[in-house]
CSV table of C-alpha atoms in Angstrom, one decimal:
chain,number,residue,atom,x,y,z
A,1,MET,CA,0.0,0.0,0.1
A,2,ARG,CA,1.1,3.3,-0.9
A,3,GLU,CA,-1.6,5.9,-1.4
A,4,HIS,CA,-1.9,9.7,-0.9
A,5,TYR,CA,-4.8,11.6,0.4
A,6,ARG,CA,-4.0,15.3,0.2
A,7,ASP,CA,-0.7,15.7,1.6
A,8,PHE,CA,-0.8,12.6,3.6
A,9,LEU,CA,0.7,9.2,2.8
A,10,ILE,CA,-0.7,6.0,3.7
A,11,ARG,CA,1.8,3.2,3.4
A,12,ASN,CA,2.6,-0.3,4.6
A,13,TRP,CA,4.0,-0.6,8.1
A,14,GLU,CA,7.8,-0.9,8.5
A,15,LYS,CA,9.8,-2.2,11.5
A,16,GLY,CA,10.9,1.4,12.5
A,17,ASP,CA,7.3,2.5,12.8
A,18,ARG,CA,6.5,0.2,15.9
A,19,THR,CA,7.1,2.8,18.7
A,20,ARG,CA,5.7,5.8,16.7
A,21,ALA,CA,2.6,3.9,15.7
A,22,ALA,CA,2.2,2.4,19.3
A,23,ALA,CA,2.4,6.2,20.5
A,24,VAL,CA,-0.4,7.3,18.2
A,25,ILE,CA,-2.7,4.6,19.4
A,26,SER,CA,-1.8,4.9,23.0
A,27,TYR,CA,-2.4,8.8,22.9
A,28,VAL,CA,-5.8,8.5,21.2
A,29,LEU,CA,-7.0,5.8,23.7
A,30,SER,CA,-5.9,8.1,26.6
A,31,GLU,CA,-7.7,11.1,24.9
A,32,TYR,CA,-10.9,9.0,25.3
A,33,GLY,CA,-10.2,7.7,28.9
A,34,LEU,CA,-9.3,4.1,27.5
A,35,GLY,CA,-6.5,2.3,28.7
A,36,TRP,CA,-3.5,1.3,26.5
A,37,GLU,CA,-3.1,-2.6,26.8
A,38,PRO,CA,0.3,-3.8,25.6
A,39,ASN,CA,0.0,-7.3,27.0
A,40,ASP,CA,-3.8,-7.7,25.9
A,41,ALA,CA,-5.8,-5.7,23.4
A,42,ASP,CA,-2.8,-3.8,22.0
A,43,ARG,CA,-0.3,-6.6,21.8
A,44,ASP,CA,-0.8,-6.6,18.1
A,45,VAL,CA,0.7,-3.3,17.8
A,46,LEU,CA,4.0,-4.4,19.2
A,47,GLN,CA,3.9,-7.5,17.2
A,48,VAL,CA,2.7,-6.5,13.7
A,49,GLU,CA,4.6,-9.2,12.0
A,50,GLU,CA,3.0,-12.2,14.0
A,51,PHE,CA,-0.6,-10.7,14.1
A,52,TYR,CA,-0.8,-8.9,10.6
A,53,LEU,CA,1.9,-10.0,8.2
A,54,ALA,CA,2.2,-13.6,8.9
A,55,THR,CA,-1.7,-14.1,8.9
A,56,GLY,CA,-2.4,-12.4,5.6
A,57,GLY,CA,-3.4,-9.0,7.0
A,58,GLU,CA,-2.1,-5.6,6.5
A,59,PHE,CA,-1.1,-2.8,8.9
A,60,TRP,CA,-0.9,0.8,7.4
A,61,VAL,CA,0.6,4.0,8.9
A,62,ILE,CA,-0.4,7.5,7.9
A,63,GLU,CA,2.4,10.1,7.5
A,64,HIS,CA,2.2,13.8,7.4
A,65,GLN,CA,5.5,15.9,7.2
A,66,SER,CA,7.3,12.6,8.2
A,67,GLN,CA,5.3,12.1,11.3
A,68,ILE,CA,3.1,9.2,12.0
A,69,VAL,CA,-0.5,10.6,12.6
A,70,GLY,CA,-2.7,7.6,12.1
A,71,THR,CA,-3.0,3.8,11.7
A,72,GLY,CA,-5.3,1.3,10.2
A,73,ALA,CA,-5.2,-2.4,9.9
A,74,TYR,CA,-7.1,-5.7,9.3
A,75,TYR,CA,-6.4,-9.4,9.7
A,76,PRO,CA,-8.4,-12.6,8.9
A,77,ILE,CA,-10.5,-13.9,11.7
A,78,ASN,CA,-12.5,-17.1,12.4
A,79,ARG,CA,-15.9,-15.4,12.6
A,80,GLY,CA,-18.2,-15.9,9.7
A,81,GLU,CA,-17.4,-16.6,6.3
A,82,LYS,CA,-14.1,-15.5,4.8
A,83,ALA,CA,-14.0,-12.7,7.4
A,84,VAL,CA,-11.5,-10.0,8.6
A,85,GLU,CA,-11.5,-7.7,11.5
A,86,ILE,CA,-10.6,-4.0,10.8
A,87,ARG,CA,-8.3,-3.1,13.9
A,88,LYS,CA,-6.1,0.0,15.0
A,89,MET,CA,-7.9,2.6,13.0
A,90,TYR,CA,-6.8,5.7,14.9
A,91,LEU,CA,-6.1,9.3,14.1
A,92,LEU,CA,-4.5,12.0,16.0
A,93,PRO,CA,-7.0,14.9,16.8
A,94,SER,CA,-5.0,17.4,14.6
A,95,VAL,CA,-5.9,15.4,11.5
A,96,ARG,CA,-9.4,14.7,12.1
A,97,GLY,CA,-12.6,16.3,10.4
A,98,ILE,CA,-10.9,16.4,6.8
A,99,GLY,CA,-12.2,13.2,5.3
A,100,LEU,CA,-8.9,11.1,5.9
A,101,GLY,CA,-10.8,8.4,8.2
A,102,LYS,CA,-13.5,8.1,5.6
A,103,TYR,CA,-10.8,7.7,3.1
A,104,LEU,CA,-8.7,5.2,5.1
A,105,LEU,CA,-12.0,3.1,5.7
A,106,GLN,CA,-12.6,3.0,2.0
A,107,GLN,CA,-9.1,2.1,1.1
A,108,LEU,CA,-9.1,-0.9,3.9
A,109,GLU,CA,-12.4,-2.1,2.4
A,110,ALA,CA,-11.0,-1.9,-1.3
A,111,ALA,CA,-7.9,-4.1,-0.2
A,112,ILE,CA,-10.1,-6.6,1.9
A,113,ALA,CA,-12.4,-7.0,-1.1
A,114,ASN,CA,-9.5,-7.3,-3.4
A,115,ARG,CA,-8.3,-10.2,-1.4
A,116,GLY,CA,-11.6,-12.0,-1.6
A,117,PHE,CA,-12.9,-11.5,1.8
A,118,GLN,CA,-16.7,-11.5,2.3
A,119,GLN,CA,-17.3,-10.1,5.8
A,120,ILE,CA,-15.7,-7.2,7.8
A,121,TRP,CA,-16.0,-7.0,11.4
A,122,ILE,CA,-15.1,-4.0,13.7
A,123,GLU,CA,-15.2,-3.7,17.4
A,124,THR,CA,-15.3,-0.3,19.0
A,125,ALA,CA,-16.3,1.6,22.1
A,126,SER,CA,-19.5,3.8,22.3
A,127,ILE,CA,-17.1,6.6,23.7
A,128,LEU,CA,-15.4,6.7,20.2
A,129,VAL,CA,-18.4,8.7,18.9
A,130,GLU,CA,-16.8,9.7,15.5
A,131,ALA,CA,-15.7,6.1,14.9
A,132,VAL,CA,-19.3,4.8,15.6
A,133,LYS,CA,-20.7,7.4,13.2
A,134,LEU,CA,-18.2,6.7,10.6
A,135,TYR,CA,-18.9,2.8,10.6
A,136,GLU,CA,-22.5,3.2,10.8
A,137,SER,CA,-22.6,5.7,7.9
A,138,HIS,CA,-20.6,3.2,5.8
A,139,GLY,CA,-23.0,0.2,6.1
A,140,TYR,CA,-21.8,-1.5,9.2
A,141,GLN,CA,-24.6,-3.3,11.1
A,142,PRO,CA,-24.8,-3.8,14.8
A,143,GLU,CA,-24.0,-7.3,15.9
A,144,THR,CA,-23.3,-9.2,19.1
A,145,GLY,CA,-20.3,-11.0,20.5
A,146,VAL,CA,-17.8,-8.3,21.7
A,147,GLU,CA,-14.5,-10.0,22.4
A,148,THR,CA,-12.4,-6.9,23.6
A,149,ALA,CA,-12.8,-5.8,27.2
A,150,ARG,CA,-12.7,-2.1,26.3
A,151,CYS,CA,-15.1,-2.3,23.6
A,152,ASP,CA,-18.8,-2.4,23.9
A,153,ARG,CA,-20.0,-2.5,20.1
A,154,VAL,CA,-19.4,-4.9,17.4
A,155,TYR,CA,-20.4,-4.4,13.7
A,156,VAL,CA,-20.2,-6.4,10.6
A,157,LYS,CA,-20.4,-5.6,6.9
A,158,TYR,CA,-21.1,-8.1,4.2
A,159,LEU,CA,-19.3,-7.3,0.9
A,160,ASP,CA,-20.9,-8.4,-2.4
């Protein structure tokens, strides 16, 4: 992945991004009063090779002026038929409200569809109001079976 949105670069994660990507996610979680969980829900950010690259998923970072300002990722899951879960979709406050999140979601969906997956699952927290609105406005349907402790919502979207 190497895509531009305005003056932002969306690209594949590299080893040198590990600490900076983790810092973005940790910051956004703390902004909403949610905890950074390096031994649990956020272990995948510190072990991208194992959780994403080795399983057929992808982990992307968003750069602006050589700084990482956001992340987005997905990996295959055993839930439903040919399913993936979109994970770690976070943007720093300074880059929200300009359509970047919407564009990132569309790019993730396109990559997922191109790989032949049929279902996209997303877990989130009600407190992440902007994320909830984004998913609901893009055809994600509420489901049951939240698996992540800090989340209280799960959505699914079926691809044609």
